[in-house]
Coordinates of N, CA and C in Angstrom, one line a residue:
Chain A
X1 N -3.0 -5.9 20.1 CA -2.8 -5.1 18.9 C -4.0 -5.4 17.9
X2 N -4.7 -4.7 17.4 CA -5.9 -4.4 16.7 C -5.7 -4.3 15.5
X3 N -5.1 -3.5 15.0 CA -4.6 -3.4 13.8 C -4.8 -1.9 13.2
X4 N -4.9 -1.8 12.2 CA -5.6 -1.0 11.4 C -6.9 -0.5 11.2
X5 N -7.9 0.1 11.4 CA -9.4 0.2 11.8 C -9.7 1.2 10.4
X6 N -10.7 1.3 9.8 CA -10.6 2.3 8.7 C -12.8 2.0 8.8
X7 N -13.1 3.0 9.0 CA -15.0 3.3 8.7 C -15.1 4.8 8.2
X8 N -16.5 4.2 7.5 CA -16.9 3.0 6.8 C -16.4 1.7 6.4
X9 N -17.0 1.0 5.5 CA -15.8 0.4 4.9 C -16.2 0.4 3.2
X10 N -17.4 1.0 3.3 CA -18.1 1.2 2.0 C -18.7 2.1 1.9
X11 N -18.8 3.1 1.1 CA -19.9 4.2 0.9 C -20.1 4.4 -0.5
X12 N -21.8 4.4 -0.5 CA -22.1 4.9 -2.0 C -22.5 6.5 -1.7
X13 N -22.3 7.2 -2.4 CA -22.9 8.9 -2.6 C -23.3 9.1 -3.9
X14 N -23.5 10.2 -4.1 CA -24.1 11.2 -5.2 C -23.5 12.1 -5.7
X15 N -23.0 11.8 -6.9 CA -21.7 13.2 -7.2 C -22.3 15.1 -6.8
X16 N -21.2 15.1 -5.6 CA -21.6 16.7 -5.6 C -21.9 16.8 -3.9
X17 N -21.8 15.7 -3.2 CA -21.9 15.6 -2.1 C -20.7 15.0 -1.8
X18 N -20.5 15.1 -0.2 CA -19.4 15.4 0.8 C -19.2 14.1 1.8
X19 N -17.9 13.6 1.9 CA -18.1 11.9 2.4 C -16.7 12.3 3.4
X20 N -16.8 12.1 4.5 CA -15.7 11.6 5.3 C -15.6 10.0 6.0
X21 N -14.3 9.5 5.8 CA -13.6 8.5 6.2 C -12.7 8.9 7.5
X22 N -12.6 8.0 7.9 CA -11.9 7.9 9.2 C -10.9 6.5 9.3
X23 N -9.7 6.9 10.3 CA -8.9 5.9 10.3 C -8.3 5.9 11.3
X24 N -8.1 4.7 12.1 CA -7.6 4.4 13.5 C -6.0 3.7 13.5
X25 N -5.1 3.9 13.5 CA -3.8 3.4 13.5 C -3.6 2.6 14.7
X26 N -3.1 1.5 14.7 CA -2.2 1.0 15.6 C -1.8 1.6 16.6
X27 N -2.3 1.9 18.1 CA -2.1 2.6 18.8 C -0.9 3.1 19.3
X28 N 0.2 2.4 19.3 CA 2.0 3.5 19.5 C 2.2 3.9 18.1
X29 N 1.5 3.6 17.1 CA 2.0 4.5 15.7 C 2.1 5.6 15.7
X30 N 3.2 6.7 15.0 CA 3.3 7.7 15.3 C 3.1 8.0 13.9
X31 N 3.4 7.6 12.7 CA 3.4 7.7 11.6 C 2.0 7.6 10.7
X32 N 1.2 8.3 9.7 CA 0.3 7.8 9.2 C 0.3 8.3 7.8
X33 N -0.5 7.6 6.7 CA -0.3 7.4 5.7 C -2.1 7.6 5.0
X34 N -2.1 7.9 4.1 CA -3.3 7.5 3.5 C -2.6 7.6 1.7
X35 N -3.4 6.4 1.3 CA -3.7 5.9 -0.2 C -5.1 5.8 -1.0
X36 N -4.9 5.9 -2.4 CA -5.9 5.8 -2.9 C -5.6 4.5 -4.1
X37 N -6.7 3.8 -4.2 CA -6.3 2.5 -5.5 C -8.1 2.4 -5.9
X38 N -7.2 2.4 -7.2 CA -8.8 2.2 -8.4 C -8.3 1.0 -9.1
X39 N -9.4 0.5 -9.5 CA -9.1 -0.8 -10.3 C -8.2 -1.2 -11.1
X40 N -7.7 -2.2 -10.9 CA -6.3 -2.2 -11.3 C -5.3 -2.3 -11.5
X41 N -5.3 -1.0 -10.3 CA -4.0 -0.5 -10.3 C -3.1 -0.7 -8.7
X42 N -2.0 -0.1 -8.4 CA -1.2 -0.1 -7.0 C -1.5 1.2 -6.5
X43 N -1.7 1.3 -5.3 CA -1.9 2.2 -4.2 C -1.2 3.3 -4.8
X44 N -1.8 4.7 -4.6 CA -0.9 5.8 -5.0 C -1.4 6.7 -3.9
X45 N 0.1 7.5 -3.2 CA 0.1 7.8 -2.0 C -0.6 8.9 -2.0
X46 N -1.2 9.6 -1.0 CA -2.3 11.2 -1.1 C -1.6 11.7 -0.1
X47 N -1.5 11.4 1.0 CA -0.9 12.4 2.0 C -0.3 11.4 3.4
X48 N 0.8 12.1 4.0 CA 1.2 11.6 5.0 C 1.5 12.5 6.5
X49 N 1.5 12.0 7.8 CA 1.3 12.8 9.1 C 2.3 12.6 9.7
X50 N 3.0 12.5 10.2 CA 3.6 12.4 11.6 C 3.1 13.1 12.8
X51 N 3.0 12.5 14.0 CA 2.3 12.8 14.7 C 1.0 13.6 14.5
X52 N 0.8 15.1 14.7 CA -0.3 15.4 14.6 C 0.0 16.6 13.0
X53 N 1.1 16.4 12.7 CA 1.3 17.0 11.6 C 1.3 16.8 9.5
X54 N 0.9 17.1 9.3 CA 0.9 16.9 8.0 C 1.6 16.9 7.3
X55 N 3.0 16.6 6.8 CA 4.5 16.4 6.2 C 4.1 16.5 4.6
X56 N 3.4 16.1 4.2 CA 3.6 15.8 2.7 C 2.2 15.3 2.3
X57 N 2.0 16.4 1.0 CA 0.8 15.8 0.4 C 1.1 15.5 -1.4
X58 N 0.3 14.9 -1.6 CA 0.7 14.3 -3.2 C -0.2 15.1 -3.8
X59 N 0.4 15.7 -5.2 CA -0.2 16.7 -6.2 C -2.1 15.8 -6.6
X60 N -2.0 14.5 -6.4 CA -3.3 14.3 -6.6 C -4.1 14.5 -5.3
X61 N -4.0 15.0 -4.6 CA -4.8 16.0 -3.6 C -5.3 17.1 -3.6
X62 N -6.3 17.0 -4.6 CA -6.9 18.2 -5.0 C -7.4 18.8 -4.2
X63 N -7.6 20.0 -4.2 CA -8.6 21.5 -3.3 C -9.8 20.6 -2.2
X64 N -10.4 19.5 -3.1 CA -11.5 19.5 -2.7 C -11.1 18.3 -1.2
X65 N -10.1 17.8 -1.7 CA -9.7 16.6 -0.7 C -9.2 17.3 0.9
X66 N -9.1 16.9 2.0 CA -8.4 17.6 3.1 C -8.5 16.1 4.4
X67 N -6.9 16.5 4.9 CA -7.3 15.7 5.5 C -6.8 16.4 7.3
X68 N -6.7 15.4 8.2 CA -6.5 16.0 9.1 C -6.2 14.8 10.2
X69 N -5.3 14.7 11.3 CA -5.2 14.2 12.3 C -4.7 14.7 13.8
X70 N -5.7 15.2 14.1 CA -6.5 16.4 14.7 C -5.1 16.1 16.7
X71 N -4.8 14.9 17.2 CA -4.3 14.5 18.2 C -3.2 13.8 18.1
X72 N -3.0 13.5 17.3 CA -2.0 12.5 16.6 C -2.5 11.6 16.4
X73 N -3.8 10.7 16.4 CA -4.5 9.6 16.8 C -4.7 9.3 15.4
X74 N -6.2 9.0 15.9 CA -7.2 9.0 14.2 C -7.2 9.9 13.4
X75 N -7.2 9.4 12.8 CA -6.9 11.0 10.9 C -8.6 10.5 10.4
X76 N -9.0 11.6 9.4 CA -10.0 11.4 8.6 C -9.8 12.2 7.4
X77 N -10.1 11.3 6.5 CA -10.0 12.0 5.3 C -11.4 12.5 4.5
X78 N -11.6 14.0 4.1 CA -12.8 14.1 3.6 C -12.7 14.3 2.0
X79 N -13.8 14.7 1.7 CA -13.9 14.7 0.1 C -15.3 15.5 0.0
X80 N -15.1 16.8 -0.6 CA -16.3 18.1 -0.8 C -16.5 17.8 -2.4
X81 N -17.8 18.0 -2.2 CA -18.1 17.8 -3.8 C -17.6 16.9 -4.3
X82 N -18.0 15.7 -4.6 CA -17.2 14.2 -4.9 C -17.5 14.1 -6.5
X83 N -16.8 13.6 -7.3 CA -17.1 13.6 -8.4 C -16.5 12.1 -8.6
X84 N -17.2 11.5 -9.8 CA -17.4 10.0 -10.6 C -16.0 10.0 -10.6
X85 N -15.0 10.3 -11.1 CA -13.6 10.1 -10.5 C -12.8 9.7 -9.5
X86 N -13.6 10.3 -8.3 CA -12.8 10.3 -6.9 C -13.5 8.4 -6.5
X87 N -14.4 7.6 -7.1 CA -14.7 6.5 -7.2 C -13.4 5.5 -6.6
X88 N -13.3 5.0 -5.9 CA -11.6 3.7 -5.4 C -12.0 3.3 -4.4
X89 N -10.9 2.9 -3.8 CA -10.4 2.5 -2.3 C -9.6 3.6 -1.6
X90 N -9.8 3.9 -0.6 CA -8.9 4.4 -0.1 C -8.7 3.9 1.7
X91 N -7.2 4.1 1.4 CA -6.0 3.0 2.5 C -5.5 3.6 2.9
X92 N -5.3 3.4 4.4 CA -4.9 4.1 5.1 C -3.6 3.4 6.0
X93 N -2.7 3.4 6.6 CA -1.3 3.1 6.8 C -0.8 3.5 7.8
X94 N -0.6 2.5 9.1 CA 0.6 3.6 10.0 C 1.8 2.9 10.0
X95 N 2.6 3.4 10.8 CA 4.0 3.0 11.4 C 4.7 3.7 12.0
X96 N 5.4 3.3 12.9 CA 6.4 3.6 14.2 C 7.4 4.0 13.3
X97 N 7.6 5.3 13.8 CA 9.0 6.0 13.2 C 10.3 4.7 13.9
X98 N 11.6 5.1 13.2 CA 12.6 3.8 13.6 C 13.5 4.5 12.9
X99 N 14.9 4.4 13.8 CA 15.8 5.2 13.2 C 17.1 4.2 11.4
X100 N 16.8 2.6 12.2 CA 17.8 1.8 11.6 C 17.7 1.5 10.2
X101 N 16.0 1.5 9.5 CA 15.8 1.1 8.5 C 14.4 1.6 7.8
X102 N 14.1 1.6 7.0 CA 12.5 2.7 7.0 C 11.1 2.2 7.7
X103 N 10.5 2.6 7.7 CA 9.2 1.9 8.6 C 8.5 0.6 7.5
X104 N 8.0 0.3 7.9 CA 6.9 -1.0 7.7 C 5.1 -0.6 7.7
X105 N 4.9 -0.1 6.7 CA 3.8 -0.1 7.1 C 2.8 -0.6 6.9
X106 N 2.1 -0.7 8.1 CA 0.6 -1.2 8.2 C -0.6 -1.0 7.6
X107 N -1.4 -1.5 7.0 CA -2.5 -1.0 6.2 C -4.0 -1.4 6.9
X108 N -4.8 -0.7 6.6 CA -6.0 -1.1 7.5 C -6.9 -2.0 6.2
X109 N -8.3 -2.2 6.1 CA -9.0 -2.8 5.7 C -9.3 -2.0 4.0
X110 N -9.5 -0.5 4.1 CA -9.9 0.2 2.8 C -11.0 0.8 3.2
X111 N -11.6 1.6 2.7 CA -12.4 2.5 2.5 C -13.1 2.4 0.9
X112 N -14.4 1.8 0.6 CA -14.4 1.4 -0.8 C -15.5 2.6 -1.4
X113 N -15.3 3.4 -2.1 CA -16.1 5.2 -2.3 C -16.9 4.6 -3.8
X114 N -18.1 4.4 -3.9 CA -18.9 4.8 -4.7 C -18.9 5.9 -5.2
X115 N -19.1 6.8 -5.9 CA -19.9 8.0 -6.4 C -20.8 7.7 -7.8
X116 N -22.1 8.3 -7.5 CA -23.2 7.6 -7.9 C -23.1 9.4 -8.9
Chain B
X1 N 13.7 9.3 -10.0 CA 12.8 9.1 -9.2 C 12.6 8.1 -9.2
X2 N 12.0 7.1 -8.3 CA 12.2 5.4 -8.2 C 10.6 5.5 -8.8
X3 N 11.0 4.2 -9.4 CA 9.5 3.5 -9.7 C 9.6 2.2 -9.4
X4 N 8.3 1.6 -9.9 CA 8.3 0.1 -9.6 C 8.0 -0.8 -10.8
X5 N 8.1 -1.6 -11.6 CA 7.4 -2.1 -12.8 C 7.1 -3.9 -12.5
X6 N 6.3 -4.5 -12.5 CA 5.5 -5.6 -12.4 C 5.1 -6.0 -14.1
X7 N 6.1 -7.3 -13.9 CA 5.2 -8.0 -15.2 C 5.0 -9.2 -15.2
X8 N 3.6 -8.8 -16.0 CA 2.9 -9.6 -16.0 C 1.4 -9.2 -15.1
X9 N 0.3 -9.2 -15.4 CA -0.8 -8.2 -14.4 C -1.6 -9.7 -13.9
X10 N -1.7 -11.2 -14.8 CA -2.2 -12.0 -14.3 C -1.1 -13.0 -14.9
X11 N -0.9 -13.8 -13.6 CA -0.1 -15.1 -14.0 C -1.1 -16.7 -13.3
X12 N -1.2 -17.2 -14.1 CA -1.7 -18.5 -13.4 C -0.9 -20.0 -13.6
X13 N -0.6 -20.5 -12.5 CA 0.0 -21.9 -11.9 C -0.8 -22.6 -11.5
X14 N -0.5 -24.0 -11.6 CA -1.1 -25.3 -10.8 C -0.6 -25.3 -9.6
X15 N -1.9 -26.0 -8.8 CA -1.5 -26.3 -7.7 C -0.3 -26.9 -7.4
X16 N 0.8 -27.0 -6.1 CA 2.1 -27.7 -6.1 C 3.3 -27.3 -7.1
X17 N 2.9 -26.0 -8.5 CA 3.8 -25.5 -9.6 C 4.1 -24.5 -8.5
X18 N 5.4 -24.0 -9.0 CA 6.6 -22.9 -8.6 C 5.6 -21.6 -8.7
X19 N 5.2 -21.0 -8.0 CA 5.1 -19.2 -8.2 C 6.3 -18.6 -8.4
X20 N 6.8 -17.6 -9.7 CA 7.6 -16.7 -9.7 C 6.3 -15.5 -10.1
X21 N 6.8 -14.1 -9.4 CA 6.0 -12.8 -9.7 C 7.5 -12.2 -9.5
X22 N 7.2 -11.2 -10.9 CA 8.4 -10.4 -11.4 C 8.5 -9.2 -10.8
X23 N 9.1 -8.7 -9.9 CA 9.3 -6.9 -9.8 C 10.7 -6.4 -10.0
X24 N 10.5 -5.4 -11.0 CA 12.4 -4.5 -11.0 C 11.6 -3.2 -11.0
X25 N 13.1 -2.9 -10.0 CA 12.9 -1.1 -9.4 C 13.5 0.0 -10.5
X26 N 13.6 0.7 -10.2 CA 14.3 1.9 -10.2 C 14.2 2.7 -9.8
X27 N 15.9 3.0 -8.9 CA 16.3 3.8 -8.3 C 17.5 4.2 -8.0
X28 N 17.5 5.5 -7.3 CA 19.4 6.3 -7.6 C 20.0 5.9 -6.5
X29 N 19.2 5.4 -5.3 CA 19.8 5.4 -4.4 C 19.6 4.0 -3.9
X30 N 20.4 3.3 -2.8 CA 19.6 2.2 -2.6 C 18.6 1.8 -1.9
X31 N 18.0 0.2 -2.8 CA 16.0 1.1 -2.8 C 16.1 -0.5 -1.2
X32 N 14.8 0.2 -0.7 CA 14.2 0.0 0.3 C 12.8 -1.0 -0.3
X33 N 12.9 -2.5 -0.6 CA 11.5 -3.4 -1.0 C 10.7 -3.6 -0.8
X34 N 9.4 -3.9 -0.8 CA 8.2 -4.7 -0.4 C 7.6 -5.9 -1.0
X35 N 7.4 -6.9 -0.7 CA 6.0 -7.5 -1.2 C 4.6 -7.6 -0.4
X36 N 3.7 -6.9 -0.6 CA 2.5 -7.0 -0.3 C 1.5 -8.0 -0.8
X37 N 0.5 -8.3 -0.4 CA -0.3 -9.2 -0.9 C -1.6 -8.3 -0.4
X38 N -3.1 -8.5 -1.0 CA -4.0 -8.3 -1.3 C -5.4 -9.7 -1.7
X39 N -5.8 -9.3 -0.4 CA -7.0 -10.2 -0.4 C -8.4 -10.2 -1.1
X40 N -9.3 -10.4 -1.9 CA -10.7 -9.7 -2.3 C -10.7 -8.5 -1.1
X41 N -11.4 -7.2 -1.6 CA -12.3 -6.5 -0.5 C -11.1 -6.5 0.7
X42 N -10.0 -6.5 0.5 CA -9.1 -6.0 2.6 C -8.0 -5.3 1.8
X43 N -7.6 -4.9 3.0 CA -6.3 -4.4 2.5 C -5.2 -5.0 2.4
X44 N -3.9 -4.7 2.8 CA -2.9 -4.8 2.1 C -2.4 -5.7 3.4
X45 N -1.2 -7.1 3.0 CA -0.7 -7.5 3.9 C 0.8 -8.1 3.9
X46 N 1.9 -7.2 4.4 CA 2.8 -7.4 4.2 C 3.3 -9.0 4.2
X47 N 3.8 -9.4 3.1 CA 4.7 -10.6 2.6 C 6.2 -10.8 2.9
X48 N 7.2 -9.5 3.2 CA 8.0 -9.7 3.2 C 9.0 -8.4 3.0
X49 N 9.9 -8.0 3.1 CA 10.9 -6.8 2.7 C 12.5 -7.0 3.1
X50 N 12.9 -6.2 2.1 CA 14.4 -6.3 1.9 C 14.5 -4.8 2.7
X51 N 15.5 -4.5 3.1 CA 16.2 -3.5 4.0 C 17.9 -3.1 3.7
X52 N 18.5 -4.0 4.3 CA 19.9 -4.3 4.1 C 20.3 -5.6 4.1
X53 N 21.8 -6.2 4.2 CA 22.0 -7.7 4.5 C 21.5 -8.4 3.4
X54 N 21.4 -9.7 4.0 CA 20.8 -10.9 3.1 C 20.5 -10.6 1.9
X55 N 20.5 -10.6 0.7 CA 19.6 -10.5 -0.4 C 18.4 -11.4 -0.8
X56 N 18.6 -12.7 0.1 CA 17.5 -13.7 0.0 C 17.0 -13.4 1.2
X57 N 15.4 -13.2 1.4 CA 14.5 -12.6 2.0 C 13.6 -13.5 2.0
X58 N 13.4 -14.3 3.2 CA 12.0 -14.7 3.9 C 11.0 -14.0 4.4
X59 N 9.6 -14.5 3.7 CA 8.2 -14.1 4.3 C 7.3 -15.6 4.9
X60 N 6.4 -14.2 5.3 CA 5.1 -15.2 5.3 C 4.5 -16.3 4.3
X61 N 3.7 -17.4 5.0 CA 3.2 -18.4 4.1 C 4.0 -18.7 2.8
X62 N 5.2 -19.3 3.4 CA 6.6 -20.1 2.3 C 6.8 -18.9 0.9
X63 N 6.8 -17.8 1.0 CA 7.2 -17.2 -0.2 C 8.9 -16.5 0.4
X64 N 9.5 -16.5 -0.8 CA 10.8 -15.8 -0.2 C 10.6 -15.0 -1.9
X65 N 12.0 -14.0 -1.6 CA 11.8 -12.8 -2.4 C 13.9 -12.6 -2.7
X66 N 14.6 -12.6 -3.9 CA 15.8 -12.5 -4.1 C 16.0 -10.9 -4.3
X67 N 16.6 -9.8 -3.8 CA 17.2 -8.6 -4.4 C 18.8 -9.0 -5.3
X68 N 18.6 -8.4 -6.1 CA 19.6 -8.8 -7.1 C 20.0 -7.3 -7.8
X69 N 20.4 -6.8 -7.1 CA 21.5 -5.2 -7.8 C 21.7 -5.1 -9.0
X70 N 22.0 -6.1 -9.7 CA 23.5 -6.2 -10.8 C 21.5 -5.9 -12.1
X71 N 20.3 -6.8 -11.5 CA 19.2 -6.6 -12.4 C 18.3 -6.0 -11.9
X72 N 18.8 -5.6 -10.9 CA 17.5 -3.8 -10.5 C 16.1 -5.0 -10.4
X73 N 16.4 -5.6 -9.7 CA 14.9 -6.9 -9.4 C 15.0 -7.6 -8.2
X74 N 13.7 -7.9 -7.8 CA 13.2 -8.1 -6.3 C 11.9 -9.3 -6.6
X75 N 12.3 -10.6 -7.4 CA 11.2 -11.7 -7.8 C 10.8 -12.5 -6.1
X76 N 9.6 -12.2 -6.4 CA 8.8 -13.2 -5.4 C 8.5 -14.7 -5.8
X77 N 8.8 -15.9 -5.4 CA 9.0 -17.1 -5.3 C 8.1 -17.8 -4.3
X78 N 7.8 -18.7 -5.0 CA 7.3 -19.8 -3.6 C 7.2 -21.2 -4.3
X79 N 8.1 -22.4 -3.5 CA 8.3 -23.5 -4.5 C 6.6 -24.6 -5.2
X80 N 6.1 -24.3 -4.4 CA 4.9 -24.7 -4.4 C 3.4 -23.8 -4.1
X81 N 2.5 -23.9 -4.9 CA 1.3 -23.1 -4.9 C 0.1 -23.8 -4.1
X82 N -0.5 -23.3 -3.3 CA -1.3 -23.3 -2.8 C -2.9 -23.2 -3.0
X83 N -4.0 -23.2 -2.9 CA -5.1 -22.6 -3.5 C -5.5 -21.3 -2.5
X84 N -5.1 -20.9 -1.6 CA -5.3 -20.1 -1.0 C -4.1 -18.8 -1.3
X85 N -3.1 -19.2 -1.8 CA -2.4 -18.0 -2.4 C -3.3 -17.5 -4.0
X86 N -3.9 -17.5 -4.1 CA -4.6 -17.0 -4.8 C -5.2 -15.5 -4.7
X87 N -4.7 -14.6 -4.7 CA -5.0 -12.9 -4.7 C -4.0 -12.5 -5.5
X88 N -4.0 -10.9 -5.1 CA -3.0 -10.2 -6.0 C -1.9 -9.8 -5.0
X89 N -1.0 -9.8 -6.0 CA 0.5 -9.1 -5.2 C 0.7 -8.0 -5.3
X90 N 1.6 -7.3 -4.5 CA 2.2 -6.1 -5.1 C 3.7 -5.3 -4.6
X91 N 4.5 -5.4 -5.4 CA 5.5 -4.8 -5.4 C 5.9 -3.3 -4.7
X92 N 6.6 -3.2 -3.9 CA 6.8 -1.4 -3.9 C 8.3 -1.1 -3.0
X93 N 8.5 0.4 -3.2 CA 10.0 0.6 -3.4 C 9.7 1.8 -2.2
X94 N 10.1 1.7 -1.3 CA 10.4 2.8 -0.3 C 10.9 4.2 -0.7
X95 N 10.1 5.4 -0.5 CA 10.7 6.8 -1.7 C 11.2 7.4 0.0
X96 N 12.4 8.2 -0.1 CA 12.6 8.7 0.9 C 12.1 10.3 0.6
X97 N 11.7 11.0 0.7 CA 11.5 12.5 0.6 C 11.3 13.4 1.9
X98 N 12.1 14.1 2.2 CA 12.5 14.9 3.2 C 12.2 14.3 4.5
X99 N 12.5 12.9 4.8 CA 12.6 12.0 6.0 C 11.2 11.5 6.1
X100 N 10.5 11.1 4.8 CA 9.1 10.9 5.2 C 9.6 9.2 4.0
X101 N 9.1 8.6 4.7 CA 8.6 7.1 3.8 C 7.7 6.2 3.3
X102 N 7.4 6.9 2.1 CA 5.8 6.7 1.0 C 6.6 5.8 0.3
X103 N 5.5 4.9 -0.3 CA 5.7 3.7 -1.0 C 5.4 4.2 -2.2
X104 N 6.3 3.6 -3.4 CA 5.8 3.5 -4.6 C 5.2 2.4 -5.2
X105 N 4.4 1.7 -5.6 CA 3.8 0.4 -5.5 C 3.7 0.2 -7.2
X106 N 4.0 -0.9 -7.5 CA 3.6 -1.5 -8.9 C 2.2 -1.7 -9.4
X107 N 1.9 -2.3 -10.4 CA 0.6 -2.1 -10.6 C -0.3 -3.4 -10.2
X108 N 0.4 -4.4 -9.8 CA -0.3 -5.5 -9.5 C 0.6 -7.1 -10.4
X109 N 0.1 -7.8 -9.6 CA -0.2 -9.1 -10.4 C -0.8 -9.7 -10.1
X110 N -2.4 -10.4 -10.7 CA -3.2 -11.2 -9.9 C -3.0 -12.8 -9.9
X111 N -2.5 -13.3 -8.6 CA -2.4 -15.0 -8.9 C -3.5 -15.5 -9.0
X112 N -3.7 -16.7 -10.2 CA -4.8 -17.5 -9.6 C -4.0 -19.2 -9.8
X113 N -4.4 -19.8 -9.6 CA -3.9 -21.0 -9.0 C -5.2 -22.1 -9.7
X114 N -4.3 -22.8 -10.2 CA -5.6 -23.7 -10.9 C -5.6 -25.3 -10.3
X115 N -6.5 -25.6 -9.9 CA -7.2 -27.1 -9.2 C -6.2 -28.0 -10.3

């Protein structure tokens, strides 16, 4: 077991340009998660997948954000036109669905977004 | 809607002093716990969670964690400090929304631990 895999692990850009992240779950995870945290503060949730589906996205998911987990596998999250704002961490999370108690999830390393 | 509230954003203890870090929830239904912890620069590393059962909850590296109903609180404990417990914590409350389970997370508390 590997864990969590999340690349880059750091990117600086240029406001107005386009950055994708990527994220590797725990291989029987069926569940995935992505977070964003700026200084601070506690993770606030952006969007979640079950298998290769997209269940739920959070109103801070703006137009420009999208994300996707194309096989059920790795997900990547991108960002069009980046602005001094979209600046944080972003976390990414799986877990095994479970029927007895809610899932546990896993977090990978972060994703740390400059915008210059 | 459940939230999480954390107080206190930095607490600092001596080495071998008691860690307490404070979290109370809120929620309608009954809430689902976390404690996380947070390293410089990594991510997030589960400490510990309440579910059902027990209300005194064992984690990792000697911290345990009390759910207490009657005060809507979930304090993280450890009798003795370390210098390597030294990062931030974080609290969060399992949201159920249409069979999907996102975390609501508090804002932090950063330990530091003094020589």
């Amino acid at each position: 077991d590997t864990g969590v895999s999340q690349d880059p692990r750091h990117k600086i850009t240029k406001r107005g340009q386009n950055v994708t992240f990527r994220c590797d779950p725990i291989s029987e995870h069926n569940r995935l998660y992505w977070y964003r945290q700026t200084l601070g503060q506690g993770p606030e949730f952006l969007t979640y997948f079950q298998n290769e589906a997209q269940l739920e996205k959070s109103r801070l998911l703006s137009d420009r954000f999208s994300a996707e987990r194309p096989k059920g596998s790795f997900s990547t999250l991108e960002i069009q036109r980046t602005e001094q704002g979209d600046s944080a961490m972003y976390l990414c999370a799986s877990s095994l669905a479970g029927w007895a108690s809610p899932d546990t999830q896993y977090f990978g390393p972060g994703t740390r977004l400059t915008v210059l | 809607a459940q939230s999480v509230t954390q107080l206190g954003s930095h607490v600092s203890v001596s080495e071998g002093a008691l860690v307490l870090l404070r979290c109370n929830y809120s929620s309608s239904v009954p809430p689902y716990l976390f404690w996380y912890v947070q390293y410089p620069n990594q991510g997030l590393q589960l400490l510990l969670k309440y579910t059902t059962g027990a209300t005194l909850v064992k984690g990792i590296n000697g911290f345990e964690a009390e759910f207490k109903k009657s005060e809507t609180s979930f304090h993280l404990t450890k009798p003795s400090a370390h210098m390597s417990d030294a990062a931030e914590y974080f609290c969060a409350v399992s949201v159920t929304t249409s069979g999907t389970y996102k975390y609501i997370f508090g804002t932090g508390t950063r330990l530091k631990v003094l020589a």
